[in-house]
PDB file of C-alpha atoms in Angstrom:
ATOM      1  CA  MET A 625     158.817 146.648 115.208  1.00  0.00           C
ATOM      2  CA  ASN A 626     161.939 144.510 114.844  1.00  0.00           C
ATOM      3  CA  ARG A 627     166.057 145.644 115.957  1.00  0.00           C
ATOM      4  CA  SER A 628     166.636 146.633 112.219  1.00  0.00           C
ATOM      5  CA  GLY A 629     163.602 149.384 112.203  1.00  0.00           C
ATOM      6  CA  LEU A 630     161.170 147.262 110.036  1.00  0.00           C
ATOM      7  CA  SER A 631     157.129 145.785 111.348  1.00  0.00           C
ATOM      8  CA  SER A 632     157.364 142.050 111.436  1.00  0.00           C
ATOM      9  CA  ALA A 633     154.586 142.470 109.657  1.00  0.00           C
ATOM     10  CA  ARG A 634     155.591 142.874 106.493  1.00  0.00           C
ATOM     11  CA  PHE A 635     157.834 139.491 106.460  1.00  0.00           C
ATOM     12  CA  PHE A 636     154.712 137.547 106.666  1.00  0.00           C
ATOM     13  CA  SER A 637     152.523 138.916 103.196  1.00  0.00           C
ATOM     14  CA  SER A 638     150.110 137.223 101.159  1.00  0.00           C
ATOM     15  CA  GLU A 639     152.352 138.992  98.572  1.00  0.00           C
ATOM     16  CA  ARG A 640     154.765 136.099  96.768  1.00  0.00           C
ATOM     17  CA  ASN A 641     158.091 137.455  96.162  1.00  0.00           C
ATOM     18  CA  ASP A 642     159.888 134.781  94.833  1.00  0.00           C
ATOM     19  CA  LEU A 643     163.111 135.196  93.688  1.00  0.00           C
ATOM     20  CA  ILE A 644     164.635 131.870  93.066  1.00  0.00           C
ATOM     21  CA  GLU A 645     163.276 129.371  90.081  1.00  0.00           C
ATOM     22  CA  ILE A 646     163.282 125.455  91.751  1.00  0.00           C
ATOM     23  CA  HIS A 647     164.356 123.156  89.575  1.00  0.00           C
ATOM     24  CA  TRP A 648     161.849 119.941  89.613  1.00  0.00           C
ATOM     25  CA  GLY A 649     164.871 116.969  87.617  1.00  0.00           C
ATOM     26  CA  GLU A 650     163.858 117.190  84.291  1.00  0.00           C
ATOM     27  CA  PRO A 651     161.462 118.695  82.430  1.00  0.00           C
ATOM     28  CA  LEU A 652     157.809 117.533  81.982  1.00  0.00           C
ATOM     29  CA  SER A 653     156.427 118.260  78.405  1.00  0.00           C
ATOM     30  CA  PHE A 654     152.890 117.856  78.704  1.00  0.00           C
ATOM     31  CA  VAL A 655     150.495 118.227  75.116  1.00  0.00           C
ATOM     32  CA  VAL A 656     148.384 120.765  75.687  1.00  0.00           C
ATOM     33  CA  SER A 657     145.595 121.844  73.169  1.00  0.00           C
ATOM     34  CA  PRO A 658     144.047 119.791  70.684  1.00  0.00           C
ATOM     35  CA  GLU A 659     146.422 120.629  68.272  1.00  0.00           C
ATOM     36  CA  GLY A 660     148.828 118.913  69.031  1.00  0.00           C
ATOM     37  CA  ASP A 661     151.364 121.964  70.948  1.00  0.00           C
ATOM     38  CA  ILE A 662     153.496 120.999  73.461  1.00  0.00           C
ATOM     39  CA  GLN A 663     154.025 123.341  77.021  1.00  0.00           C
ATOM     40  CA  LYS A 664     157.506 122.255  78.560  1.00  0.00           C
ATOM     41  CA  PHE A 665     157.790 122.666  82.433  1.00  0.00           C
ATOM     42  CA  SER A 666     161.237 123.006  84.267  1.00  0.00           C
ATOM     43  CA  THR A 667     160.072 124.604  87.494  1.00  0.00           C
ATOM     44  CA  ILE A 668     157.822 124.603  90.139  1.00  0.00           C
ATOM     45  CA  GLU A 669     157.761 128.462  89.114  1.00  0.00           C
ATOM     46  CA  GLN A 670     156.077 127.431  86.069  1.00  0.00           C
ATOM     47  CA  ALA A 671     153.689 125.019  86.400  1.00  0.00           C
ATOM     48  CA  ARG A 672     152.365 126.930  89.371  1.00  0.00           C
ATOM     49  CA  TYR A 673     151.847 129.778  87.445  1.00  0.00           C
ATOM     50  CA  TRP A 674     150.178 127.215  84.659  1.00  0.00           C
ATOM     51  CA  LEU A 675     148.096 125.892  87.445  1.00  0.00           C
ATOM     52  CA  ARG A 676     146.718 128.954  88.864  1.00  0.00           C
ATOM     53  CA  ARG A 677     146.270 131.237  84.869  1.00  0.00           C
ATOM     54  CA  ARG A 678     145.897 129.176  82.177  1.00  0.00           C
ATOM     55  CA  TRP A 679     144.447 125.548  83.746  1.00  0.00           C
ATOM     56  CA  PRO A 680     141.122 124.933  82.029  1.00  0.00           C
ATOM     57  CA  VAL A 681     140.127 122.681  84.598  1.00  0.00           C
ATOM     58  CA  GLU A 682     138.697 123.636  88.579  1.00  0.00           C
ATOM     59  CA  ASN A 683     139.020 120.305  89.929  1.00  0.00           C
ATOM     60  CA  ASP A 684     140.697 118.406  93.019  1.00  0.00           C
ATOM     61  CA  ALA A 685     143.629 116.846  91.220  1.00  0.00           C
ATOM     62  CA  ARG A 686     144.542 120.425  90.257  1.00  0.00           C
ATOM     63  CA  GLN A 687     143.837 122.365  94.010  1.00  0.00           C
ATOM     64  CA  ARG A 688     146.098 119.232  95.264  1.00  0.00           C
ATOM     65  CA  ALA A 689     149.134 120.163  92.646  1.00  0.00           C
ATOM     66  CA  ILE A 690     148.650 124.000  94.324  1.00  0.00           C
ATOM     67  CA  HIS A 691     149.381 123.219  97.659  1.00  0.00           C
ATOM     68  CA  HIS A 692     152.808 120.281  97.285  1.00  0.00           C
ATOM     69  CA  LEU A 693     153.670 123.472  94.510  1.00  0.00           C
ATOM     70  CA  GLU A 694     153.011 126.083  97.447  1.00  0.00           C
ATOM     71  CA  ALA A 695     154.519 123.755 100.168  1.00  0.00           C
ATOM     72  CA  ALA A 696     157.912 123.125  98.324  1.00  0.00           C
ATOM     73  CA  MET A 697     158.033 126.439  97.178  1.00  0.00           C
ATOM     74  CA  ASP A 698     158.168 127.564 100.901  1.00  0.00           C
ATOM     75  CA  CYS A 699     159.967 124.479 101.712  1.00  0.00           C
ATOM     76  CA  VAL A 700     157.567 122.959 103.900  1.00  0.00           C
ATOM     77  CA  GLY A 701     156.916 120.090 101.012  1.00  0.00           C
ATOM     78  CA  SER A 702     159.196 118.159  99.005  1.00  0.00           C
ATOM     79  CA  VAL A 703     160.094 118.549  95.059  1.00  0.00           C
ATOM     80  CA  GLY A 704     158.876 114.870  94.651  1.00  0.00           C
ATOM     81  CA  SER A 705     155.018 115.657  96.403  1.00  0.00           C
ATOM     82  CA  ALA A 706     154.754 118.554  93.746  1.00  0.00           C
ATOM     83  CA  ARG A 707     156.406 117.216  90.794  1.00  0.00           C
ATOM     84  CA  ARG A 708     153.645 114.033  91.272  1.00  0.00           C
ATOM     85  CA  SER A 709     150.715 116.134  91.903  1.00  0.00           C
ATOM     86  CA  PHE A 710     151.563 117.585  88.905  1.00  0.00           C
ATOM     87  CA  ILE A 711     151.681 115.572  86.892  1.00  0.00           C
ATOM     88  CA  ALA A 712     148.504 114.242  88.283  1.00  0.00           C
ATOM     89  CA  ALA A 713     146.726 117.576  87.764  1.00  0.00           C
ATOM     90  CA  ALA A 714     147.440 117.294  84.257  1.00  0.00           C
ATOM     91  CA  ARG A 715     146.253 113.963  82.903  1.00  0.00           C
ATOM     92  CA  SER A 716     143.452 114.864  85.169  1.00  0.00           C
ATOM     93  CA  ALA A 717     143.297 118.378  82.793  1.00  0.00           C
ATOM     94  CA  GLY A 718     143.815 115.626  79.749  1.00  0.00           C
ATOM     95  CA  PHE A 719     146.802 116.506  79.260  1.00  0.00           C
ATOM     96  CA  VAL A 720     149.037 114.276  77.496  1.00  0.00           C
ATOM     97  CA  ALA A 721     152.771 113.240  78.077  1.00  0.00           C
ATOM     98  CA  GLU A 722     155.041 114.409  75.196  1.00  0.00           C
ATOM     99  CA  ASP A 723     156.476 111.281  74.714  1.00  0.00           C
ATOM    100  CA  LEU A 724     153.570 109.445  73.961  1.00  0.00           C
ATOM    101  CA  MET A 725     152.493 111.168  71.604  1.00  0.00           C
ATOM    102  CA  SER A 726     152.576 110.691  67.283  1.00  0.00           C
ATOM    103  CA  PRO A 727     155.469 112.835  66.568  1.00  0.00           C
ATOM    104  CA  GLU A 728     153.746 115.020  63.425  1.00  0.00           C
ATOM    105  CA  ARG A 729     151.136 116.226  66.102  1.00  0.00           C
ATOM    106  CA  ARG A 730     154.626 117.578  68.199  1.00  0.00           C
ATOM    107  CA  THR A 731     154.758 121.426  68.025  1.00  0.00           C
ATOM    108  CA  LEU A 732     156.448 122.930  70.882  1.00  0.00           C
ATOM    109  CA  SER A 733     154.816 126.171  72.575  1.00  0.00           C
TER     110      SER A 733
END
Protein backbone atom coordinates (compact mmCIF):
# COMPACT_ATOMS: atom_id res chain seq x y z
CA MET A 1 0.00 0.00 0.00
CA ASN A 2 1.15 3.55 -0.67
CA ARG A 3 0.40 6.71 1.33
CA SER A 4 -2.98 7.20 -0.30
CA GLY A 5 -4.05 3.70 0.73
CA LEU A 6 -4.09 2.34 -2.81
CA SER A 7 -2.10 -0.65 -3.88
CA SER A 8 0.76 0.36 -6.17
CA ALA A 9 0.14 -2.75 -8.30
CA ARG A 10 -2.98 -1.05 -9.60
CA PHE A 11 -0.86 1.53 -11.39
CA PHE A 12 1.07 -1.10 -13.30
CA SER A 13 -1.95 -2.79 -14.87
CA SER A 14 -1.58 -3.93 -18.47
CA GLU A 15 -4.93 -2.32 -19.24
CA ARG A 16 -4.60 1.07 -20.94
CA ASN A 17 -6.81 3.90 -19.80
CA ASP A 18 -5.62 6.68 -22.09
CA LEU A 19 -7.40 9.90 -21.30
CA ILE A 20 -6.04 12.17 -24.00
CA GLU A 21 -5.34 11.75 -27.67
CA ILE A 22 -1.88 12.49 -28.99
CA HIS A 23 -1.96 14.52 -32.18
CA TRP A 24 0.96 13.90 -34.48
CA GLY A 25 0.90 16.76 -36.93
CA GLU A 26 -0.96 16.82 -40.21
CA PRO A 27 -3.36 13.87 -40.52
CA LEU A 28 -2.23 11.01 -42.73
CA SER A 29 -4.78 9.82 -45.30
CA PHE A 30 -4.48 6.48 -47.02
CA VAL A 31 -6.52 4.57 -49.55
CA VAL A 32 -7.48 1.48 -47.53
CA SER A 33 -9.60 -0.54 -49.95
CA PRO A 34 -9.66 -1.60 -53.60
CA GLU A 35 -12.77 0.59 -53.98
CA GLY A 36 -10.69 3.66 -53.13
CA ASP A 37 -12.00 4.30 -49.60
CA ILE A 38 -9.90 6.87 -47.74
CA GLN A 39 -9.07 6.68 -44.03
CA LYS A 40 -7.66 9.73 -42.26
CA PHE A 41 -5.38 9.10 -39.26
CA SER A 42 -5.28 12.16 -36.99
CA THR A 43 -4.00 10.68 -33.72
CA ILE A 44 -1.68 7.98 -32.48
CA GLU A 45 -4.59 6.25 -30.76
CA GLN A 46 -6.50 5.99 -34.02
CA ALA A 47 -3.46 4.57 -35.80
CA ARG A 48 -2.91 2.08 -32.97
CA TYR A 49 -6.53 0.94 -33.14
CA TRP A 50 -6.22 0.29 -36.88
CA LEU A 51 -2.94 -1.57 -36.47
CA ARG A 52 -4.40 -3.80 -33.76
CA ARG A 53 -7.95 -4.31 -35.04
CA ARG A 54 -8.26 -3.54 -38.74
CA TRP A 55 -4.85 -4.09 -40.31
CA PRO A 56 -4.94 -6.42 -43.33
CA VAL A 57 -1.50 -8.05 -42.83
CA GLU A 58 0.60 -9.45 -39.98
CA ASN A 59 4.19 -8.48 -40.70
CA ASP A 60 7.30 -6.98 -39.12
CA ALA A 61 6.42 -3.44 -40.25
CA ARG A 62 3.09 -3.68 -38.40
CA GLN A 63 4.80 -4.93 -35.23
CA ARG A 64 7.43 -2.17 -35.39
CA ALA A 65 4.70 0.45 -35.85
CA ILE A 66 2.76 -0.85 -32.85
CA HIS A 67 5.96 -0.75 -30.78
CA HIS A 68 6.78 2.84 -31.82
CA LEU A 69 3.21 4.07 -31.34
CA GLU A 70 2.99 2.59 -27.85
CA ALA A 71 6.42 3.99 -26.95
CA ALA A 72 5.25 7.47 -27.99
CA MET A 73 2.02 7.01 -26.01
CA ASP A 74 4.11 6.12 -22.95
CA CYS A 75 6.41 9.13 -23.53
CA VAL A 76 9.47 6.93 -24.04
CA GLY A 77 9.60 7.32 -27.82
CA SER A 78 9.13 10.16 -30.25
CA VAL A 79 5.94 11.01 -32.07
CA GLY A 80 8.03 11.41 -35.24
CA SER A 81 9.31 7.83 -35.01
CA ALA A 82 5.78 6.60 -34.44
CA ARG A 83 4.53 8.49 -37.47
CA ARG A 84 7.34 7.25 -39.73
CA SER A 85 6.90 3.63 -38.67
CA PHE A 86 3.14 3.89 -39.23
CA ILE A 87 3.73 5.19 -42.76
CA ALA A 88 6.12 2.30 -43.43
CA ALA A 89 3.55 -0.20 -42.12
CA ALA A 90 0.84 1.36 -44.29
CA ARG A 91 3.02 1.03 -47.38
CA SER A 92 3.87 -2.58 -46.53
CA ALA A 93 0.13 -3.30 -46.19
CA GLY A 94 -0.46 -1.93 -49.69
CA PHE A 95 -2.12 1.32 -48.60
CA VAL A 96 -1.51 4.26 -50.91
CA ALA A 97 -1.26 7.85 -49.71
CA GLU A 98 -4.43 9.76 -50.64
CA ASP A 99 -2.50 12.46 -52.48
CA LEU A 100 -1.15 9.80 -54.87
CA MET A 101 -4.65 8.64 -55.91
CA SER A 102 -6.60 10.07 -58.80
CA PRO A 103 -9.51 12.31 -57.64
CA GLU A 104 -12.25 10.22 -59.26
CA ARG A 105 -11.38 7.14 -57.10
CA ARG A 106 -11.58 8.91 -53.71
CA THR A 107 -14.35 8.38 -51.15
CA LEU A 108 -13.81 9.38 -47.51
CA SER A 109 -14.44 6.72 -44.80
